[in-house]
Structures are given as structure tokens and as C-alpha cells.
Short mmCIF file of C-alpha atoms in Angstrom, two decimals:
data_model
loop_
_atom_site.label_atom_id
_atom_site.label_comp_id
_atom_site.label_asym_id
_atom_site.label_seq_id
_atom_site.Cartn_x
_atom_site.Cartn_y
_atom_site.Cartn_z
CA MET A 1 -0.11 0.13 0.01
CA ASN A 2 1.53 3.34 -1.12
CA SER A 3 1.36 6.35 1.03
CA ALA A 4 -1.46 8.09 -0.85
CA GLU A 5 -3.44 4.79 -0.28
CA SER A 6 -2.49 4.59 3.33
CA LEU A 7 -3.48 8.32 4.06
CA ILE A 8 -6.90 8.03 2.52
CA LYS A 9 -7.57 4.78 4.69
CA SER A 10 -6.48 6.73 7.71
CA ILE A 11 -8.85 9.74 6.69
CA GLN A 12 -11.90 7.56 5.83
CA GLY A 13 -11.34 5.54 9.02
CA LEU A 14 -10.68 8.22 11.69
CA SER A 15 -13.05 10.83 10.69
CA ALA A 16 -15.92 9.70 13.48
CA SER A 17 -15.36 10.40 17.06
CA PRO A 18 -13.20 13.41 18.40
CA GLY A 19 -10.38 10.97 19.62
CA ASP A 20 -10.28 9.57 15.86
CA LEU A 21 -9.95 13.06 14.82
CA SER A 22 -7.13 13.90 17.07
CA ALA A 23 -5.16 11.01 15.77
CA LEU A 24 -6.10 11.84 12.43
CA HIS A 25 -4.99 15.48 12.91
CA GLY A 26 -1.49 14.24 13.84
CA ILE A 27 -1.12 12.18 10.89
CA LEU A 28 -2.02 14.68 8.72
CA LYS A 29 0.22 17.12 10.28
CA LYS A 30 3.28 14.85 9.62
CA ALA A 31 2.39 14.12 5.93
CA GLU A 32 1.69 17.84 5.31
CA ASP A 33 5.27 18.17 3.24
CA SER A 34 4.16 14.93 0.93
CA LEU A 35 0.85 16.70 0.06
CA ARG A 36 2.56 19.33 -2.08
CA ASN A 37 3.06 19.72 -5.57
CA ASN A 38 1.39 16.26 -6.75
CA TRP A 39 -1.86 17.51 -8.45
CA ASP A 40 -3.03 13.91 -10.12
CA VAL A 41 -2.45 12.14 -7.03
CA GLN A 42 -4.20 14.71 -4.59
CA LEU A 43 -7.01 15.13 -7.11
CA ALA A 44 -7.75 11.44 -7.38
CA THR A 45 -7.91 11.29 -3.55
CA LEU A 46 -10.23 14.01 -2.95
CA GLU A 47 -12.66 12.01 -5.56
CA GLU A 48 -12.53 9.03 -3.05
CA LEU A 49 -13.61 11.62 -0.13
CA ASP A 50 -16.95 13.09 1.11
CA PRO A 51 -16.20 16.82 2.19
CA SER A 52 -18.95 16.56 4.58
CA ILE A 53 -17.61 13.51 6.56
CA HIS A 54 -14.03 13.69 5.79
CA SER A 55 -13.63 17.58 6.28
CA LEU A 56 -10.45 17.50 8.04
CA GLY A 57 -8.45 15.34 5.58
CA TYR A 58 -10.21 16.87 2.80
CA LEU A 59 -9.16 20.34 4.17
CA TYR A 60 -5.51 19.14 4.45
CA LEU A 61 -5.37 17.91 0.94
CA LEU A 62 -7.41 20.60 -0.63
CA GLU A 63 -5.14 23.30 0.98
CA GLY A 64 -2.01 21.37 -0.40
CA LEU A 65 -3.35 21.19 -4.06
CA THR A 66 -4.19 24.89 -4.05
CA ARG A 67 -0.97 26.01 -2.40
CA GLY A 68 1.08 26.61 -5.59
CA SER A 69 0.09 28.74 -8.56
CA VAL A 70 -2.82 27.37 -10.86
CA SER A 71 -2.80 27.92 -14.30
CA LYS A 72 -5.56 30.12 -15.89
CA GLY A 73 -7.25 26.68 -17.45
CA LYS A 74 -7.69 25.12 -14.09
CA THR A 75 -8.33 28.00 -12.02
CA SER A 76 -12.16 27.83 -12.61
CA GLY A 77 -12.24 23.95 -11.56
CA VAL A 78 -10.10 24.89 -8.66
CA VAL A 79 -12.79 27.54 -7.46
CA LEU A 80 -15.67 25.02 -7.95
CA LEU A 81 -13.90 22.50 -5.94
CA MET A 82 -12.97 25.01 -3.10
CA ALA A 83 -16.47 26.21 -3.17
CA ARG A 84 -18.13 22.76 -2.75
CA PHE A 85 -15.91 21.81 0.12
CA ILE A 86 -16.60 25.14 2.03
CA ASN A 87 -20.23 24.65 1.50
CA ARG A 88 -20.50 21.17 2.58
CA CYS A 89 -17.49 20.53 5.25
CA ASP A 90 -18.53 20.19 8.99
CA ALA A 91 -17.63 23.18 11.03
CA GLY A 92 -16.58 20.80 14.12
CA GLN A 93 -13.72 19.49 11.86
CA ILE A 94 -12.48 22.25 10.38
CA ARG A 95 -12.06 24.23 13.60
CA LEU A 96 -9.35 21.75 14.50
CA ALA A 97 -7.47 23.46 11.76
CA SER A 98 -9.02 26.79 11.64
CA GLU A 99 -5.71 28.65 10.47
CA LYS A 100 -5.52 26.23 7.50
CA PHE A 101 -9.28 26.68 6.62
CA VAL A 102 -8.73 30.63 6.80
CA THR A 103 -5.74 30.43 4.58
CA LEU A 104 -7.95 28.04 2.02
CA CYS A 105 -10.80 30.71 2.20
CA LYS A 106 -8.52 33.73 1.65
CA ARG A 107 -6.93 31.63 -1.31
CA PHE A 108 -10.37 31.13 -2.70
CA LYS A 109 -11.07 35.00 -2.48
CA ASP A 110 -7.88 35.60 -4.29
CA ARG A 111 -8.85 32.99 -7.12
CA VAL A 112 -12.43 34.62 -7.39
CA LEU A 113 -11.08 37.89 -8.00
CA GLU A 114 -8.74 36.65 -10.34
CA LEU A 115 -11.57 35.45 -12.54
CA GLU A 116 -13.24 38.51 -12.15
CA ASP A 117 -16.31 36.81 -10.76
CA PRO A 118 -16.63 37.89 -6.99
CA LEU A 119 -20.53 37.23 -7.07
CA ARG A 120 -19.28 33.38 -7.18
CA GLY A 121 -17.42 33.52 -3.82
CA VAL A 122 -20.03 35.51 -1.64
CA ALA A 123 -22.33 32.60 -0.64
CA PRO A 124 -19.16 30.35 0.02
CA LEU A 125 -17.60 32.91 2.24
CA VAL A 126 -20.81 33.94 4.08
CA SER A 127 -20.98 30.08 4.86
CA ALA A 128 -17.37 30.05 5.93
CA VAL A 129 -17.53 33.19 8.30
CA ARG A 130 -20.59 31.22 10.38
CA LYS A 131 -18.64 27.92 10.46
CA VAL A 132 -15.35 29.26 11.68
CA GLN A 133 -17.05 31.62 14.06
CA VAL A 134 -16.95 29.90 17.53
CA SER A 135 -19.54 32.47 18.58
CA ALA A 136 -21.64 35.34 17.14
CA LYS A 137 -19.67 37.94 19.29
CA CYS A 138 -16.15 36.79 17.82
CA LEU A 139 -14.49 38.49 14.86
CA THR A 140 -12.75 36.02 12.33
CA ALA A 141 -10.09 36.77 9.96
CA LEU A 142 -12.65 35.90 7.34
CA HIS A 143 -15.17 38.86 8.13
CA PRO A 144 -12.87 41.44 5.96
CA ASP A 145 -12.71 39.10 3.27
CA CYS A 146 -16.34 38.11 2.75
CA LEU A 147 -17.44 42.00 3.24
CA GLN A 148 -14.75 42.78 0.55
CA LEU A 149 -16.32 40.09 -1.81
CA CYS A 150 -19.81 41.28 -1.06
CA LEU A 151 -18.63 44.78 -1.86
CA GLU A 152 -17.05 43.97 -5.20
CA ALA A 153 -20.14 41.87 -6.21
CA LYS A 154 -22.34 44.80 -5.07
CA CYS A 155 -24.37 42.09 -2.80
CA TYR A 156 -24.84 44.38 -0.04
CA LYS A 157 -27.70 42.43 1.55
CA ALA A 158 -25.52 39.40 1.99
CA GLY A 159 -22.89 41.54 3.55
CA PHE A 160 -25.26 43.32 5.81
CA SER A 161 -26.36 39.62 7.28
CA ILE A 162 -23.14 39.45 8.83
CA LEU A 163 -22.89 42.97 10.18
CA SER A 164 -26.09 42.10 12.48
CA ASP A 165 -23.98 40.66 15.34
CA ASP A 166 -22.43 42.82 18.15
CA ILE A 167 -18.85 41.90 18.10
CA LEU A 168 -16.95 41.90 21.31
CA GLU A 169 -14.10 39.61 20.83
CA VAL A 170 -11.22 40.97 18.29
CA ASP A 171 -8.11 38.94 17.83
CA GLN A 172 -6.28 41.14 15.01
CA PRO A 173 -6.71 45.24 14.88
CA ARG A 174 -6.27 44.94 11.37
CA ASP A 175 -9.24 42.76 10.83
CA PHE A 176 -11.48 45.12 12.86
CA TYR A 177 -10.36 47.96 10.96
CA LEU A 178 -11.28 46.31 7.57
CA TYR A 179 -14.55 44.73 9.02
CA CYS A 180 -15.87 48.31 10.11
CA TYR A 181 -14.60 49.81 6.99
CA TYR A 182 -16.26 47.31 4.52
CA GLY A 183 -19.09 46.97 6.85
CA GLY A 184 -19.36 50.94 6.48
CA MET A 185 -19.09 51.03 2.74
CA ILE A 186 -21.75 48.10 2.41
CA CYS A 187 -24.14 50.32 4.77
CA ILE A 188 -23.47 53.02 2.58
CA GLY A 189 -24.81 51.11 -0.62
CA LEU A 190 -27.84 50.26 1.21
CA LYS A 191 -28.29 53.80 2.32
CA ARG A 192 -28.26 52.83 5.91
CA PHE A 193 -26.19 55.80 7.08
CA GLN A 194 -26.92 55.60 10.75
CA LYS A 195 -25.25 52.23 10.86
CA ALA A 196 -22.29 52.86 8.50
CA SER A 197 -21.52 56.01 10.59
CA GLU A 198 -21.21 53.83 13.61
CA LEU A 199 -19.24 51.39 11.71
CA LEU A 200 -16.80 54.21 10.64
CA TYR A 201 -16.59 55.92 13.90
CA ASN A 202 -15.44 52.58 15.30
CA VAL A 203 -12.35 52.69 12.96
CA VAL A 204 -11.64 56.37 13.46
CA THR A 205 -11.64 56.04 17.47
CA ALA A 206 -9.94 52.63 17.52
CA PRO A 207 -6.67 52.61 19.40
CA MET A 208 -3.57 53.03 17.14
CA TYR A 209 0.08 53.84 17.54
CA GLN A 210 0.51 55.75 14.16
CA LEU A 211 -2.20 56.89 11.67
CA ASN A 212 -3.04 54.17 9.00
CA ALA A 213 -4.52 54.31 5.52
CA ILE A 214 -7.74 52.37 6.61
CA ALA A 215 -8.41 55.05 9.42
CA LEU A 216 -7.91 57.98 6.88
CA GLU A 217 -10.20 56.73 4.41
CA ALA A 218 -12.87 55.95 6.98
CA TYR A 219 -12.56 59.34 8.46
CA LYS A 220 -13.25 61.05 4.98
CA LYS A 221 -16.44 58.84 4.65
CA TYR A 222 -17.49 59.44 8.09
CA ILE A 223 -17.54 62.98 7.62
CA LEU A 224 -19.61 62.82 4.44
CA VAL A 225 -22.03 60.18 5.91
CA ASN A 226 -22.55 62.20 9.17
CA LEU A 227 -23.42 65.29 6.84
CA ILE A 228 -26.00 63.24 5.00
CA HIS A 229 -27.49 61.38 7.97
CA SER A 230 -27.72 63.91 10.67
CA GLY A 231 -26.42 67.40 8.82
CA GLN A 232 -23.80 67.70 11.41
CA PHE A 233 -20.08 68.49 11.22
CA SER A 234 -17.40 69.13 13.83
CA ASN A 235 -13.92 70.34 13.06
CA SER A 236 -12.77 68.34 16.06
CA LEU A 237 -12.46 64.76 16.41
CA PRO A 238 -14.32 62.69 19.17
CA LYS A 239 -12.57 62.80 22.30
CA CYS A 240 -12.00 59.06 22.35
CA ALA A 241 -9.80 59.01 19.55
CA SER A 242 -6.52 58.08 19.40
CA THR A 243 -3.31 60.48 19.74
CA ALA A 244 -2.26 59.61 16.63
CA ALA A 245 -5.79 60.30 14.99
CA GLN A 246 -6.31 63.85 16.86
CA ARG A 247 -2.71 65.10 15.57
CA HIS A 248 -2.69 63.64 12.02
CA LEU A 249 -6.13 62.98 10.47
CA LYS A 250 -7.26 66.69 10.18
CA SER A 251 -4.20 67.44 7.96
CA TRP A 252 -4.77 64.97 5.42
CA CYS A 253 -8.54 65.54 5.25
CA ILE A 254 -8.44 69.33 4.28
CA PRO A 255 -11.11 69.46 1.08
CA TYR A 256 -13.51 67.27 3.59
CA TYR A 257 -13.27 69.84 6.22
CA GLU A 258 -13.98 72.39 3.92
CA VAL A 259 -17.06 70.64 2.70
CA GLY A 260 -18.18 70.05 6.32
CA ASN A 261 -17.81 74.01 7.18
CA ARG A 262 -19.54 74.95 4.08
CA TYR A 263 -22.41 72.65 4.92
CA ASN A 264 -22.64 74.06 8.43
CA ASP A 265 -23.39 77.59 6.83
CA GLY A 266 -26.18 76.25 5.11
CA LYS A 267 -25.16 77.98 1.54
CA ILE A 268 -25.55 75.63 -1.38
CA SER A 269 -23.45 77.71 -3.81
CA GLU A 270 -20.72 78.02 -1.74
CA LEU A 271 -20.47 74.24 -0.86
CA GLU A 272 -20.93 73.55 -4.54
CA ALA A 273 -18.10 75.76 -5.21
CA VAL A 274 -16.14 73.61 -2.92
CA VAL A 275 -16.97 70.61 -4.50
CA VAL A 276 -15.89 71.76 -7.64
CA ALA A 277 -12.53 73.15 -6.66
CA HIS A 278 -11.65 69.70 -5.00
CA SER A 279 -13.55 67.47 -7.32
CA SER A 280 -10.17 65.85 -8.58
CA ASP A 281 -9.15 64.97 -4.89
CA PHE A 282 -12.87 63.65 -4.24
CA GLU A 283 -12.78 61.10 -7.51
CA LYS A 284 -9.34 60.12 -6.45
CA ASP A 285 -10.89 59.02 -3.31
CA ASN A 286 -13.56 57.42 -5.00
CA ASN A 287 -16.06 59.70 -3.04
CA LEU A 288 -17.33 62.03 -5.39
CA GLY A 289 -20.69 60.04 -5.30
CA LEU A 290 -20.83 60.63 -1.74
CA VAL A 291 -20.23 64.08 -1.93
CA LYS A 292 -22.92 64.75 -4.19
CA GLN A 293 -25.18 63.10 -1.88
CA ALA A 294 -24.06 65.01 0.97
CA VAL A 295 -24.78 68.27 -1.22
CA ALA A 296 -28.34 67.01 -2.16
CA SER A 297 -28.86 66.26 1.53
CA LEU A 298 -28.29 69.95 2.37
CA TYR A 299 -31.36 70.92 0.11
CA LYS A 300 -33.46 68.77 2.42
CA ARG A 301 -31.85 69.84 5.36
CA ASN A 302 -32.75 73.49 4.56
CA ILE A 303 -36.34 72.30 3.86
CA LEU A 304 -36.28 70.42 7.58
CA ARG A 305 -35.38 73.87 8.89
CA LEU A 306 -38.25 75.34 7.49
CA THR A 307 -40.78 72.97 9.10
CA GLN A 308 -39.56 74.50 12.48
CA LYS A 309 -40.78 78.02 11.39
CA TYR A 310 -43.61 77.89 9.25
CA LEU A 311 -47.02 76.31 9.25
CA THR A 312 -47.66 76.82 5.55
CA LEU A 313 -45.43 77.65 2.51
CA SER A 314 -45.75 77.75 -1.16
CA LEU A 315 -43.81 75.66 -3.12
CA GLN A 316 -42.05 78.70 -4.76
CA ASP A 317 -41.29 80.11 -1.38
CA ILE A 318 -39.48 76.92 -0.67
CA ALA A 319 -37.54 76.78 -3.95
CA ASN A 320 -36.58 80.46 -3.17
CA MET A 321 -35.60 79.77 0.30
CA VAL A 322 -33.67 76.62 -0.39
CA GLN A 323 -32.10 77.82 -3.52
CA LEU A 324 -33.86 75.34 -5.67
CA ALA A 325 -34.49 76.11 -9.66
CA ASN A 326 -38.25 76.14 -9.56
CA ALA A 327 -41.29 75.09 -7.84
CA LYS A 328 -41.21 71.56 -9.28
CA GLU A 329 -37.95 70.70 -8.10
CA ALA A 330 -39.12 71.96 -4.67
CA GLU A 331 -42.06 69.56 -4.88
CA THR A 332 -40.05 66.55 -6.01
CA HIS A 333 -37.90 66.85 -2.88
CA VAL A 334 -40.88 67.47 -0.56
CA LEU A 335 -42.60 64.47 -1.61
CA GLN A 336 -39.44 62.60 -1.30
CA MET A 337 -38.87 63.47 2.25
CA ILE A 338 -42.61 62.84 2.97
CA GLN A 339 -42.01 59.28 1.59
CA ASP A 340 -38.89 58.63 3.56
CA GLY A 341 -40.49 60.08 6.68
CA GLN A 342 -38.14 62.93 7.17
CA ILE A 343 -40.94 65.24 7.53
CA HIS A 344 -44.98 65.09 7.44
CA ALA A 345 -46.64 67.30 5.24
CA LEU A 346 -49.85 67.78 2.61
CA ILE A 347 -49.48 69.46 -0.85
CA ASN A 348 -52.17 71.19 -2.12
CA GLN A 349 -51.76 70.60 -5.90
CA LYS A 350 -54.32 73.54 -6.80
CA ASP A 351 -52.66 76.52 -5.24
CA GLY A 352 -49.22 75.02 -4.75
CA MET A 353 -49.14 75.22 -1.05
CA VAL A 354 -47.36 72.75 1.43
CA ARG A 355 -48.79 72.43 4.98
CA PHE A 356 -46.57 70.99 7.30
CA LEU A 357 -47.93 68.61 10.20
CA GLU A 358 -47.02 67.42 13.46
CA GLU A 359 -45.41 64.07 14.20
CA PRO A 360 -48.35 61.60 13.76
CA GLU A 361 -46.49 58.60 15.86
CA GLN A 362 -47.93 58.43 19.30
CA TYR A 363 -45.66 55.55 20.27
CA LYS A 364 -48.97 53.54 21.14
CA THR A 365 -49.09 51.09 18.25
CA SER A 366 -48.05 47.28 18.91
CA GLU A 367 -45.24 47.55 16.19
CA MET A 368 -43.94 50.38 17.94
CA ILE A 369 -43.90 48.74 21.37
CA GLU A 370 -42.07 45.77 19.79
CA VAL A 371 -39.52 47.65 18.32
CA MET A 372 -38.76 49.42 21.54
CA ASP A 373 -38.65 46.56 23.49
CA SER A 374 -36.11 44.96 20.93
CA VAL A 375 -33.77 47.90 21.61
CA ILE A 376 -34.35 47.72 25.46
CA GLN A 377 -33.27 43.92 25.25
CA ARG A 378 -30.27 44.55 23.03
CA THR A 379 -29.18 47.35 25.49
CA ILE A 380 -29.68 44.62 28.60
CA GLY A 381 -27.56 42.28 26.52
CA LEU A 382 -24.94 44.73 25.88
CA SER A 383 -24.88 45.82 29.65
CA LYS A 384 -24.16 41.96 30.60
CA ASN A 385 -21.60 41.80 28.04
CA LEU A 386 -19.80 44.72 29.07
CA ILE A 387 -19.91 44.01 32.88
CA ALA A 388 -18.64 40.30 32.05
CA MET A 389 -15.85 42.06 30.37
CA ASP A 390 -14.80 44.47 33.12
CA GLU A 391 -15.09 41.33 35.71
CA SER A 392 -12.70 39.42 33.32
CA LEU A 393 -10.30 42.32 32.77
CA SER A 394 -10.00 43.23 36.56
CA CYS A 395 -8.67 39.51 37.26
CA ASP A 396 -6.51 39.71 34.51
CA PRO A 397 -2.69 39.45 35.82
CA LEU A 398 -0.96 41.14 32.91
CA TYR A 399 -3.54 44.18 33.35
CA LEU A 400 -3.10 44.22 37.07
CA GLY A 401 0.59 44.06 36.89
CA LYS A 402 0.71 46.79 34.20
CA VAL A 403 -1.79 49.07 36.59
CA GLY A 404 0.28 48.23 39.35
CA ARG A 405 3.73 49.49 37.66
CA GLU A 406 1.73 52.64 36.32
CA ARG A 407 0.60 53.52 39.75
CA GLN A 408 4.28 53.60 41.13
CA LYS A 409 5.16 56.31 39.04
CA PHE A 410 2.55 58.67 40.84
CA ASP A 411 1.86 59.55 44.38
CA PHE A 412 -1.66 58.75 45.12
CA GLY A 413 -1.54 58.77 48.96
CA ASP A 414 -3.69 56.29 50.65
CA ASP A 415 -6.75 56.82 48.42
CA PHE A 416 -6.21 53.84 46.13
CA ASP A 417 -5.79 50.06 46.81
CA THR A 418 -2.28 48.49 45.66
CA VAL A 419 -2.35 45.69 43.32
CA PRO A 420 -2.68 42.30 45.01
CA GLU A 421 1.00 40.88 45.39
CA LYS A 422 -0.09 37.55 43.48
CA PHE A 423 -0.82 39.48 40.45
CA SER A 424 2.31 41.55 40.39
CA MET A 425 4.71 41.05 37.40
#
């Protein structure tokens, strides 16, 4: 019996119980070197295995099969093979070699992009994220890759499906930056600007020792998204942003600051002049479309301000006050705002008058009560998670040791308890 036949017998015979899988894992590690650079043998071996039953062995063989460069003629077949495995593999088995599975999935993403067919990889990578994820609170190394494919394929809803979890456990900072950045872009594509603002805010305020490109691009989009969503812009960064972000972000975002300041002035003509002056910068950043949405939102923001001063206005008056070309454009904006729930108004088509109404929602309906209850339950859940994290950190020897060393630098007197001696590092 040759080595290939022996290996396949081991995979088929040791893929049932946890104890057998542990033994199989050891065998596969020893045989890893021999699995490389032998396309015909590995391909024939794979055909004798079931990816849903022999997932661990299949993973090692497939990872070795796809490790080197693949000719263009074979790329499509390899992608099909990888997609089939990712969709059918057993989550429990692949978690025994999660790093190898992550490597395979990242390779799969690269192959799909080489074929210029990102849509082909969306469903398998969404499945891969769920399988490698130990709990819904964990951020995996595959989250950013999955979101990137969803962006490339414009499958925003598929990407949004993995953004619904509250991430509390992060291993690699770069994965978190990319997860929030790509997630923010997906929410922009779905016009869920509040969620986009939250995700981009996470990137901007994340701890960093030096400014990185992801945070810079996220901040540019964060400024524009905030203008679209809330009509607000501040010249200062959030207080919780790192020192590196506080020092350097503004100097790299001058055109965006000018847009924000002109937006705050509320003058359309001045805002449009700034956009024209810096259009090449916005286009280079792939943010010109978002800038135009921000400009369009200023019309709506100015109309919204009118509802706080007037009960009735003509469409022509609205057009004049917010610098629209004519009453027809004003009617289009008002109707869109009514449809989006931004204002409550009635338009009299006979005389072209608009009557602004009070908020009709009384927060008494069963639907609204359900919404409020779901928000309360989510808040309670987040509070419990925060308490658990605080308790875990307060018992962490590394953290306590560091706090103890920091306190020695300052004289706090007797107002603070010392770190327990058993935790001193």
C-alpha cells in the first residue's frame, strides 16, 4: 500500500469520533510535506472522500493542492472544488485546523477575484464565516474578506447579514479596521447611513500608535456620512480618538473639512463651489458620489429647517429659500422627504401650498412597542457583556501588573488600593 492509499484509509477510518479526529490530525500534520506539488495524486484522492464526512482530511489535501500557482485553465475548476468544500464541510472538524481553513478561504477569495467573478465567492464565504466563528461575538479573520467580496459583487444585503452581530472579541486589530470599513461601505450602498456612521466611527476612534490608511479613508467617509445622516459636522475629532488620529487626520482631510464647514453655513452655492474646486481629490478617493449625496442632503436639511419656522409655505417660496431652480424641484424634494418619513406634510396641488404637520407617531402601536422592546433587550444584553468583560479584565494578571507599575510612577497617597501581590509581574 503506497503513502497516498494509506493516507486515504486513515482519513476514511478516523473521521468519526473526537478521539479519532485528534489522531488523524497528527497523521495529517506529519504527511503535510508530501501533500504538496502532486496535483494528479491529490485530485484522485479527493474524489474518494466526502467533504461533509471527511472534512479535516479533505481540508489538508485541498489546501496542499491549491498552495502553488494554478494555471488559468485550471482556476475555474479549483474554485468550484473549493466552493463545494466550503459549503459542505463540517464546522466541528475544520475548527481543529482553523488557521488552515482560513488560509484556504483567503486563497479562494483571491482565485475568485482573478476570475473577475466576485459574486461566485459570496455565498461560500458567508458560510465560511459562520462555520469558523466560535460565537456570534467573535470577529474572525474571514469577516473582512467576505465583506470585500460582497462589495465587489454589490451584494450589499448578503454583507449586511453578517453585520447584525455585536462584535465583542477581536484578535487582530487590522481585521477589525477592515471589518468596520468594509461594513460601513456596505451600509452606504444600502443607504443605512446611521449604521455606516457607527462602523466608520469605530475605525476612527480605534486605538492606534500611528495613523493608518484604513483609518484615514474611514474618516473621509465618516465626515460625509454624518452630513447625509444628521447634517452635522465638527472640526474636532471625537474625544476618544487616539493621539495619533487627533494629531494627523485633519491635515490629510482638508477638502472634507471645507465641505463640512460650508455645509454648516447652509449655503448651497458656496458648498457646490468647494465641491467643484476639490472634485479631483474626491474622485481620486472614490468619494465623489458620496459628496454629491451630501450636497443633495443640504437641500433637504434646509427644507427641514423651514418646518420648524412655518406652518404653511408655497412650493415657490420653498424653492426660493433653499435655492432650488423652480417649484417643481421643490415639490420633488418635499415628496421624497415625505416618503422617507423625514417630514410630515400635505401638498395642495391646486394652489401649490405645502402644509407642515405634527409627528403622527404616538408610540402606542403594538409595532412600536415591539421595536422599543427589542432595543431595550439589546441594550440589556450589551450591558451584561460589558459587565462580564470588566470583571474578566479586573482579574487579568497582565492588566493588573501593568496598572501596578503605572501607579508606582505617581503618588496617589492612601486613596487607592495597591495591586494584590500575587498579580504583580
